[in-house]
Tab-separated table of C-alpha atoms in Angstrom:
chain	number	residue	atom	x	y	z
Z	11	MET	CA	136.010	89.591	-15.203
Z	12	ALA	CA	135.714	93.228	-14.199
Z	13	LEU	CA	131.992	93.032	-14.698
Z	14	GLU	CA	131.668	90.010	-12.584
Z	15	ALA	CA	133.805	91.571	-9.712
Z	16	THR	CA	131.631	94.650	-9.833
Z	17	ARG	CA	128.457	92.493	-9.403
Z	18	THR	CA	130.026	90.615	-6.561
Z	19	ASN	CA	130.827	93.877	-4.756
Z	20	LEU	CA	127.197	95.089	-5.129
Z	21	GLU	CA	125.863	91.829	-3.748
Z	22	LEU	CA	128.152	92.152	-0.687
Z	23	ALA	CA	127.144	95.811	-0.179
Z	24	THR	CA	123.423	94.749	-0.054
Z	25	LEU	CA	124.274	92.290	2.736
Z	26	ARG	CA	126.109	94.811	5.009
Z	27	ILE	CA	124.386	95.748	8.453
Z	28	GLU	CA	124.493	99.436	9.239
Z	29	ARG	CA	125.394	100.211	12.917
Z	30	PRO	CA	124.309	103.419	14.750
Z	31	GLN	CA	126.918	105.927	15.288
Z	32	GLU	CA	128.194	105.882	18.965
Z	33	GLN	CA	128.139	109.106	20.990
Z	34	PRO	CA	131.487	110.211	22.405
Z	35	ARG	CA	132.402	108.494	25.651
Z	36	ARG	CA	133.168	111.886	27.307
Z	37	LYS	CA	129.646	113.215	26.689
Z	38	ARG	CA	127.973	110.152	28.314
Z	39	SER	CA	130.170	110.370	31.324
Z	40	ARG	CA	129.164	113.934	32.023
Z	41	LEU	CA	125.538	113.171	32.021
Z	42	VAL	CA	125.933	110.365	34.517
Z	43	SER	CA	127.891	112.578	36.806
Z	44	ILE	CA	125.225	115.341	36.705
Z	45	SER	CA	122.572	112.770	37.578
Z	46	ILE	CA	124.387	111.386	40.467
Z	47	LEU	CA	125.132	114.874	41.774
Z	48	MET	CA	121.478	115.847	41.632
Z	49	LEU	CA	120.459	112.696	43.482
Z	50	LEU	CA	122.978	113.316	46.215
Z	51	THR	CA	121.829	116.928	46.589
Z	52	ALA	CA	118.232	115.763	47.002
Z	53	VAL	CA	119.180	113.113	49.678
Z	54	LEU	CA	121.301	115.643	51.634
Z	55	GLY	CA	118.460	118.164	51.497
Z	56	ALA	CA	115.932	115.703	52.848
Z	57	ALA	CA	118.311	114.577	55.656
Z	58	SER	CA	119.083	118.278	56.564
Z	59	TYR	CA	115.285	118.963	56.868
Z	60	VAL	CA	114.671	115.976	59.038
Z	61	ILE	CA	117.535	116.952	61.319
Z	62	TYR	CA	116.318	120.542	61.518
Z	63	ALA	CA	112.827	119.511	62.260
Z	64	LYS	CA	113.967	117.210	65.062
Z	65	THR	CA	116.461	119.657	66.644
Z	66	VAL	CA	116.420	123.378	65.975
Z	67	GLY	CA	113.181	123.556	64.084
Z	68	ARG	CA	111.188	121.519	66.598
Z	69	PRO	CA	108.877	123.534	68.767
Z	70	GLN	CA	110.126	123.900	72.358
Z	71	THR	CA	107.980	122.019	74.959
Z	72	VAL	CA	106.715	123.968	77.898
Z	73	GLN	CA	104.484	123.076	81.013
Z	74	THR	CA	101.510	125.331	81.384
Z	75	ILE	CA	98.640	126.010	83.706
Z	76	MET	CA	95.283	127.840	83.099
Z	77	VAL	CA	94.655	130.519	85.726
Z	78	VAL	CA	91.237	130.985	87.140
Z	79	SER	CA	90.247	134.079	89.038
Z	80	ASN	CA	88.666	133.888	92.510
Z	81	ARG	CA	86.751	136.574	94.366
Z	82	GLY	CA	88.065	135.571	97.798
Z	83	GLY	CA	85.867	132.599	98.458
Z	84	GLN	CA	88.732	130.324	99.405
Z	85	PRO	CA	91.218	130.965	102.134
Z	86	GLY	CA	94.898	130.702	101.434
Z	87	VAL	CA	97.381	128.422	103.156
Z	88	ILE	CA	99.583	130.116	105.692
Z	89	LEU	CA	101.382	127.083	107.130
Z	90	SER	CA	101.776	123.426	106.363
Z	91	GLY	CA	103.519	120.442	107.712
Z	92	SER	CA	103.540	116.545	107.756
Z	93	GLY	CA	102.244	114.476	110.495
Z	94	TYR	CA	100.223	111.381	111.454
Z	95	VAL	CA	96.702	110.451	112.388
Z	96	VAL	CA	96.109	109.875	116.031
Z	97	THR	CA	93.016	109.720	118.334
Z	98	ARG	CA	92.136	111.885	121.292
Z	99	HIS	CA	92.933	109.201	123.872
Z	100	LYS	CA	95.708	107.816	121.751
Z	101	TYR	CA	95.492	104.046	122.092
Z	102	ILE	CA	93.560	102.218	124.816
Z	103	THR	CA	94.646	98.840	126.058
Z	104	ILE	CA	91.739	96.717	127.348
Z	105	GLY	CA	92.460	93.941	129.765
Z	106	THR	CA	90.906	91.916	132.627
Z	107	LYS	CA	91.609	91.743	136.374
Z	108	ILE	CA	91.057	88.015	136.681
Z	109	LEU	CA	92.845	84.796	135.401
Z	110	GLY	CA	91.396	82.075	133.295
Z	111	GLN	CA	91.025	80.559	129.828
Z	112	ILE	CA	89.710	82.492	126.941
Z	113	VAL	CA	86.671	80.676	125.526
Z	114	ALA	CA	85.502	83.291	123.025
Z	115	GLU	CA	87.161	86.314	121.235
Z	116	PRO	CA	84.911	87.521	118.409
Z	117	ILE	CA	87.193	90.314	117.221
Z	118	GLU	CA	89.922	90.800	114.560
Z	119	GLU	CA	92.435	93.538	113.903
Z	120	GLY	CA	90.892	96.305	111.937
Z	121	GLN	CA	87.376	95.561	113.076
Z	122	HIS	CA	85.203	98.481	114.227
Z	123	VAL	CA	83.490	97.987	117.571
Z	124	ARG	CA	80.849	99.902	119.510
Z	125	ILE	CA	80.454	100.617	123.178
Z	126	GLY	CA	79.449	97.305	124.894
Z	127	ASP	CA	80.578	94.985	122.147
Z	128	VAL	CA	82.201	91.793	123.530
Z	129	LEU	CA	85.973	91.625	123.021
Z	130	ALA	CA	86.657	88.349	124.853
Z	131	GLN	CA	84.985	85.858	127.206
Z	132	ILE	CA	86.854	84.099	129.896
Z	133	ASP	CA	85.677	80.664	131.291
Z	134	ASP	CA	83.652	81.783	134.308
Z	135	ARG	CA	82.534	78.419	135.856
Z	136	ASP	CA	84.831	78.799	138.854
Z	137	TYR	CA	83.701	82.316	139.442
Z	138	GLN	CA	80.095	81.331	139.094
Z	139	ALA	CA	80.597	78.682	141.837
Z	140	GLN	CA	82.208	81.288	144.065
Z	141	LEU	CA	79.183	83.502	143.430
Z	142	ARG	CA	76.740	80.847	144.441
Z	143	GLN	CA	78.687	80.104	147.639
Z	144	ALA	CA	78.709	83.845	148.571
Z	145	ALA	CA	74.958	83.986	147.877
Z	146	ALA	CA	74.343	80.986	150.117
Z	147	ALA	CA	76.358	82.559	152.917
Z	148	ARG	CA	74.397	85.723	152.567
Z	149	ASP	CA	71.073	83.898	152.790
Z	150	LEU	CA	72.301	82.268	155.929
Z	151	SER	CA	73.213	85.546	157.342
Z	152	GLU	CA	69.841	86.941	156.571
Z	153	ALA	CA	68.085	84.083	158.435
Z	154	ASN	CA	70.368	84.553	161.439
Z	155	LEU	CA	69.608	88.216	161.465
Z	156	ARG	CA	65.918	87.654	161.420
Z	157	LEU	CA	66.180	85.282	164.414
Z	158	ALA	CA	68.450	87.720	166.232
Z	159	LEU	CA	66.079	90.643	165.743
Z	160	ALA	CA	63.145	88.558	167.013
Z	161	ARG	CA	65.042	87.682	170.196
Z	162	ALA	CA	65.997	91.329	170.656
Z	163	GLU	CA	62.422	92.358	170.481
Z	164	ARG	CA	61.352	89.855	173.109
Z	165	ALA	CA	64.250	90.929	175.296
Z	166	ARG	CA	63.004	94.503	175.223
Z	167	GLN	CA	59.596	93.359	176.572
Z	168	LEU	CA	61.010	91.095	179.278
Z	169	ILE	CA	63.499	93.616	180.566
Z	170	ARG	CA	60.587	95.924	181.327
Z	171	THR	CA	58.881	93.393	183.564
Z	172	GLY	CA	62.103	92.274	185.127
Z	173	VAL	CA	61.933	88.776	183.888
Z	174	ILE	CA	65.519	88.781	182.483
Z	175	SER	CA	68.534	90.431	183.842
Z	176	LYS	CA	70.431	93.405	182.271
Z	177	ASP	CA	73.270	91.055	181.283
Z	178	GLU	CA	70.895	88.730	179.336
Z	179	TYR	CA	69.357	91.736	177.617
Z	180	ASP	CA	72.745	93.165	176.526
Z	181	THR	CA	73.769	89.718	175.221
Z	182	THR	CA	70.693	89.387	173.177
Z	183	MET	CA	71.051	92.862	171.630
Z	184	SER	CA	74.734	92.274	170.925
Z	185	ALA	CA	73.930	89.110	168.989
Z	186	ALA	CA	71.427	91.006	166.819
Z	187	GLU	CA	74.159	93.553	166.066
Z	188	VAL	CA	76.674	90.738	165.192
Z	189	ALA	CA	74.096	89.060	162.826
Z	190	GLN	CA	73.543	92.483	161.086
Z	191	ALA	CA	77.237	92.951	160.543
Z	192	ALA	CA	77.579	89.341	159.198
Z	193	LEU	CA	74.835	90.042	156.714
Z	194	LYS	CA	76.778	93.119	155.463
Z	195	ARG	CA	79.936	91.054	155.222
Z	196	ASP	CA	78.296	88.230	153.174
Z	197	THR	CA	76.467	90.851	150.983
Z	198	ALA	CA	79.806	92.482	150.104
Z	199	ALA	CA	81.198	88.988	149.245
Z	200	VAL	CA	78.347	88.401	146.837
Z	201	GLU	CA	79.022	91.768	145.189
Z	202	TYR	CA	82.772	90.903	144.848
Z	203	ALA	CA	81.910	87.425	143.427
Z	204	ASN	CA	79.502	89.020	141.042
Z	205	PHE	CA	82.204	91.499	140.071
Z	206	LEU	CA	84.617	88.613	139.179
Z	207	VAL	CA	81.926	86.982	137.026
Z	208	ASN	CA	81.322	90.234	135.117
Z	209	GLN	CA	85.166	90.515	134.577
Z	210	CYS	CA	85.005	87.326	132.538
Z	211	ARG	CA	83.102	89.174	129.909
Z	212	ILE	CA	85.399	91.848	128.513
Z	213	THR	CA	83.486	94.600	126.565
Z	214	SER	CA	84.567	97.753	124.715
Z	215	PRO	CA	84.312	100.956	126.684
Z	216	ILE	CA	84.514	103.120	123.502
Z	217	ALA	CA	83.468	103.094	119.894
Z	218	GLY	CA	86.582	102.461	117.962
Z	219	ILE	CA	88.733	100.165	115.958
Z	220	VAL	CA	90.774	97.061	117.016
Z	221	LEU	CA	94.474	97.830	116.515
Z	222	GLN	CA	95.961	94.696	117.954
Z	223	LYS	CA	95.048	91.467	119.728
Z	224	TYR	CA	97.323	90.193	122.455
Z	225	ARG	CA	95.449	86.951	122.977
Z	226	GLU	CA	93.811	84.206	120.971
Z	227	LEU	CA	91.074	81.746	121.548
Z	228	GLY	CA	92.178	79.091	123.982
Z	229	ASP	CA	94.894	81.136	125.594
Z	230	THR	CA	95.161	81.052	129.385
Z	231	ILE	CA	95.691	84.312	131.220
Z	232	ASN	CA	98.096	83.877	134.100
Z	233	PHE	CA	101.041	85.837	135.343
Z	234	GLY	CA	103.561	83.337	134.131
Z	235	GLY	CA	102.212	82.706	130.585
Z	236	GLN	CA	103.560	83.860	127.274
Z	237	ILE	CA	102.236	87.240	125.941
Z	238	GLN	CA	102.723	89.235	122.788
Z	239	ALA	CA	105.183	92.172	122.681
Z	240	GLY	CA	103.564	95.331	123.964
Z	241	GLY	CA	100.885	93.497	125.977
Z	242	GLY	CA	100.676	92.998	129.800
Z	243	ALA	CA	99.928	89.816	131.579
Z	244	THR	CA	96.146	90.335	131.574
Z	245	ASP	CA	95.865	92.522	128.368
Z	246	ILE	CA	93.353	91.503	125.728
Z	247	ALA	CA	93.429	93.981	122.938
Z	248	GLN	CA	94.453	97.503	121.905
Z	249	LEU	CA	91.762	99.906	120.647
Z	250	ALA	CA	91.732	103.397	119.054
Z	251	ASP	CA	88.820	105.756	119.616
Z	252	THR	CA	87.419	106.673	116.215
Z	253	ASP	CA	84.892	109.146	117.633
Z	254	ASP	CA	87.599	111.834	117.814
Z	255	MET	CA	90.103	111.396	114.984
Z	256	ARG	CA	92.964	113.869	114.861
Z	257	ALA	CA	96.182	114.626	113.052
Z	258	GLU	CA	99.354	115.327	115.024
Z	259	VAL	CA	101.974	117.594	113.414
Z	260	ASP	CA	105.127	119.507	114.505
Z	261	ILE	CA	105.256	123.130	113.514
Z	262	ASN	CA	108.276	125.510	113.857
Z	263	GLU	CA	108.109	127.389	117.029
Z	264	ALA	CA	108.698	130.624	115.057
Z	265	ASP	CA	105.364	130.004	113.257
Z	266	LEU	CA	103.382	129.254	116.379
Z	267	ALA	CA	102.006	132.855	116.455
Z	268	LYS	CA	100.370	132.316	113.054
Z	269	VAL	CA	97.897	129.800	114.497
Z	270	SER	CA	95.677	129.574	117.570
Z	271	LEU	CA	93.034	127.295	118.997
Z	272	GLY	CA	90.160	127.032	116.483
Z	273	SER	CA	92.288	127.871	113.434
Z	274	HIS	CA	90.961	126.185	110.353
Z	275	ALA	CA	93.049	123.560	108.615
Z	276	SER	CA	92.777	120.870	105.954
Z	277	VAL	CA	94.184	117.318	106.157
Z	278	VAL	CA	95.215	115.354	103.114
Z	279	PRO	CA	96.316	111.686	103.522
Z	280	ASP	CA	99.471	110.732	101.623
Z	281	ALA	CA	97.764	107.600	100.407
Z	282	TYR	CA	94.759	109.601	99.049
Z	283	ALA	CA	96.161	112.823	97.644
Z	284	ASP	CA	92.837	113.706	96.003
Z	285	ARG	CA	90.866	113.576	99.347
Z	286	ARG	CA	90.708	116.635	101.594
Z	287	PHE	CA	89.246	116.755	105.152
Z	288	GLU	CA	88.306	119.852	107.055
Z	289	ALA	CA	89.782	120.194	110.544
Z	290	SER	CA	90.364	122.752	113.305
Z	291	LEU	CA	93.234	123.195	115.783
Z	292	VAL	CA	92.176	121.806	119.221
Z	293	LYS	CA	95.354	121.202	121.129
Z	294	VAL	CA	98.685	122.865	121.498
Z	295	TYR	CA	101.170	120.888	123.557
Z	296	PRO	CA	102.662	122.923	126.483
Z	297	LYS	CA	106.211	121.874	125.868
Z	298	ALA	CA	108.477	122.613	122.816
Z	299	ASP	CA	111.166	120.251	121.441
Z	300	ARG	CA	114.415	122.076	122.155
Z	301	GLN	CA	116.541	120.128	119.677
Z	302	LYS	CA	114.044	120.369	116.830
Z	303	GLY	CA	112.794	123.914	117.661
Z	304	THR	CA	109.225	122.645	117.046
Z	305	VAL	CA	105.902	122.489	118.968
Z	306	LYS	CA	103.509	119.689	118.588
Z	307	VAL	CA	99.846	120.488	117.869
Z	308	GLU	CA	96.732	118.452	117.048
Z	309	VAL	CA	93.890	119.245	114.649
Z	310	GLN	CA	90.528	117.500	114.891
Z	311	LEU	CA	89.003	116.117	111.684
Z	312	ASN	CA	85.351	117.310	111.401
Z	313	GLN	CA	84.025	114.486	109.344
Z	314	PRO	CA	86.588	111.767	108.852
Z	315	ASP	CA	85.986	108.924	106.519
Z	316	LEU	CA	86.847	105.831	108.580
Z	317	GLN	CA	87.281	103.771	105.380
Z	318	ILE	CA	90.310	106.047	104.502
Z	319	ILE	CA	91.454	107.729	107.680
Z	320	LYS	CA	93.387	105.205	109.840
Z	321	PRO	CA	95.542	105.619	112.987
Z	322	GLU	CA	99.275	106.264	112.287
Z	323	MET	CA	98.511	107.200	108.583
Z	324	SER	CA	100.794	109.844	107.126
Z	325	VAL	CA	98.981	113.067	106.299
Z	326	LYS	CA	99.772	116.619	105.273
Z	327	VAL	CA	98.165	119.395	107.323
Z	328	SER	CA	97.701	122.815	105.962
Z	329	PHE	CA	96.576	125.679	108.207
Z	330	LEU	CA	94.294	128.173	106.333
Z	331	GLU	CA	94.022	131.911	106.714
Z	332	ASN	CA	90.753	133.355	107.952
Z	333	GLN	CA	88.055	133.369	105.384
Z	334	ALA	CA	88.272	136.610	103.519
Z	335	PRO	CA	85.068	138.393	102.611
Z	336	ALA	CA	84.044	138.478	98.954
Z	337	THR	CA	85.519	141.375	96.949
Z	338	GLN	CA	84.662	142.983	93.759
Z	339	GLU	CA	88.181	142.577	92.246
Z	340	PRO	CA	88.988	138.928	91.329
Z	341	ARG	CA	92.306	137.609	92.424
Z	342	ILE	CA	94.550	135.567	90.122
Z	343	THR	CA	97.311	133.362	91.670
Z	344	VAL	CA	100.158	131.769	89.676
Z	345	PRO	CA	102.916	129.366	90.786
Z	346	LYS	CA	106.046	131.131	92.138
Z	347	GLY	CA	108.168	129.628	89.392
Z	348	ALA	CA	106.126	131.286	86.688
Z	349	VAL	CA	107.159	134.807	87.616
Z	350	ARG	CA	110.388	136.267	86.351
Z	351	SER	CA	112.103	139.594	86.818
Z	352	GLU	CA	114.656	141.073	84.498
Z	353	GLU	CA	115.992	144.680	84.219
Z	354	GLY	CA	113.370	145.982	86.611
Z	355	GLU	CA	110.430	144.384	84.797
Z	356	THR	CA	108.302	141.535	86.269
Z	357	TYR	CA	106.698	139.275	83.698
Z	358	VAL	CA	105.318	135.901	82.877
Z	359	TRP	CA	105.163	133.798	79.663
Z	360	THR	CA	101.716	133.147	78.147
Z	361	VAL	CA	100.752	130.734	75.437
Z	362	ARG	CA	98.023	131.336	72.851
Z	363	GLU	CA	97.376	129.180	69.862
Z	364	GLY	CA	100.827	127.607	70.258
Z	365	ILE	CA	102.664	131.016	70.360
Z	366	VAL	CA	104.543	132.105	73.485
Z	367	GLN	CA	104.420	135.818	74.489
Z	368	ARG	CA	106.141	137.754	77.249
Z	369	VAL	CA	103.542	139.635	79.305
Z	370	GLY	CA	104.406	142.306	81.932
Z	371	ILE	CA	102.558	142.013	85.226
Z	372	VAL	CA	102.053	143.818	88.558
Z	373	ARG	CA	102.541	141.234	91.296
Z	374	GLY	CA	100.747	141.190	94.593
Z	375	GLN	CA	101.241	139.416	97.847
Z	376	GLU	CA	103.144	136.118	97.981
Z	377	THR	CA	101.486	133.129	99.671
Z	378	GLU	CA	102.574	129.561	100.278
Z	379	THR	CA	100.701	128.461	97.123
Z	380	GLY	CA	101.849	131.143	94.754
Z	381	ILE	CA	101.913	134.887	93.833
Z	382	GLU	CA	98.848	136.952	93.390
Z	383	ILE	CA	98.684	138.988	90.084
Z	384	GLU	CA	97.105	142.363	90.369
Z	385	GLN	CA	97.464	143.393	86.625
Z	386	GLY	CA	98.603	141.760	83.423
Z	387	LEU	CA	96.584	138.489	83.406
Z	388	ASN	CA	92.965	137.686	82.733
Z	389	ASP	CA	90.698	134.849	83.757
Z	390	GLY	CA	91.553	131.818	81.508
Z	391	ASP	CA	95.076	132.795	80.389
Z	392	VAL	CA	97.534	129.995	79.921
Z	393	VAL	CA	100.739	130.660	81.739
Z	394	VAL	CA	104.063	128.729	81.443
Z	395	VAL	CA	104.834	127.191	84.849
Z	396	SER	CA	108.616	127.055	84.758
Z	397	PRO	CA	109.913	128.917	81.705
Z	398	GLN	CA	113.205	128.066	80.184
Z	399	ALA	CA	115.821	130.791	79.743
Z	400	ASN	CA	115.772	130.556	75.903
Z	401	LEU	CA	112.185	131.453	75.363
Z	402	ALA	CA	111.403	134.226	72.853
Z	403	SER	CA	108.207	136.129	72.115
Z	404	GLY	CA	106.510	134.916	69.035
Z	405	ARG	CA	108.091	131.455	69.003
Z	406	ARG	CA	105.978	128.398	68.599
Z	407	VAL	CA	105.994	126.031	71.443
Z	408	SER	CA	104.660	122.679	72.240
Z	409	VAL	CA	102.390	122.480	75.361
Z	410	GLY	CA	103.033	119.645	77.712
Z	411	THR	CA	100.701	118.493	80.511
Z	412	GLU	CA	98.238	121.284	81.005
Z	413	SER	CA	96.228	121.642	84.165
Z	414	ASN	CA	93.684	124.152	85.516
Z	415	GLY	CA	94.787	126.498	88.319
Z	416	ARG	CA	92.551	128.335	90.787
Z	417	GLY	CA	93.622	131.555	92.350
Z	418	LYS	CA	93.577	131.692	96.086
């Protein structure tokens, strides 16, 4: 029995499955905690770097301009103001002295016309008939005059021989004078009738542009008819003289001494800021505006582009200083906002290869366009236009819109 029990136990021992020994629960929990801590540290580090790069660590953005030296070839601006385009004769209203129906009007607003171009045609049949009547009356007077002159010549011969009396002679001579006066009267009537016919054809007295039409084809001109606002009873159109285009601007009376007749100026239309037209001062109005404290002046555009320059267009007028002779020392001009002064030092901020540096300068005269720099800057330097208060030398910056500047 004992032997049999021992064999049974051995057989059961061979059927037992060995299980691996489990690690203690405390040791496994510690490894998991360390792994989680390391992962959280990595995530926080990456987030901190991103926040730093987007805030404190991001390069500061600055606006810059590249300065270019000039040896005095371009005059500076001494005075500027805003005004409007006008013409020498302002605006000319063309009309007619007669009444009638418009049968032709080959113009439109904005159309350029030359001297002699037809603006409108009025039905002239009535006036042509009057002209023919006047011409017939003149022909009759010419015939009567010839007869009267012939009688006067015979009367001179007969009075010498005593065939006719002195009264008959005087009557004959008086009839000749009456016939001569009648011819003058009828000739004047023909000229007036011809004038009326010519008035039916309205032409342009200037080379200009049509600003406004007061009449349309088929309208009848009469003193009781309907007319457009701004037009008279017999007005046809309003023109502007484009042979002499000007800009009208008000300047402060305190600045009047800075300019004189012939002063050079430049005109820039507000609608075409990239276009500049040379001009010169041709008129100073004799009366100042007491309330505004200004004086109105006009500058004449030397070569206006009529495709761009239009009457009543808004423009900016800049009066230029006299052309300075070329000098050996180049002049560099920077915007006024680029120059800073602190603790007795005048300086600007320059940027090279993305690094900002503070550079001391010696400033020259101040003009309307900027400040001249006598020392401290060179041709081609990049200057910060409006530096922020927290700039520091050696700091990396990001350059915004960069443009080229030219010293005046």
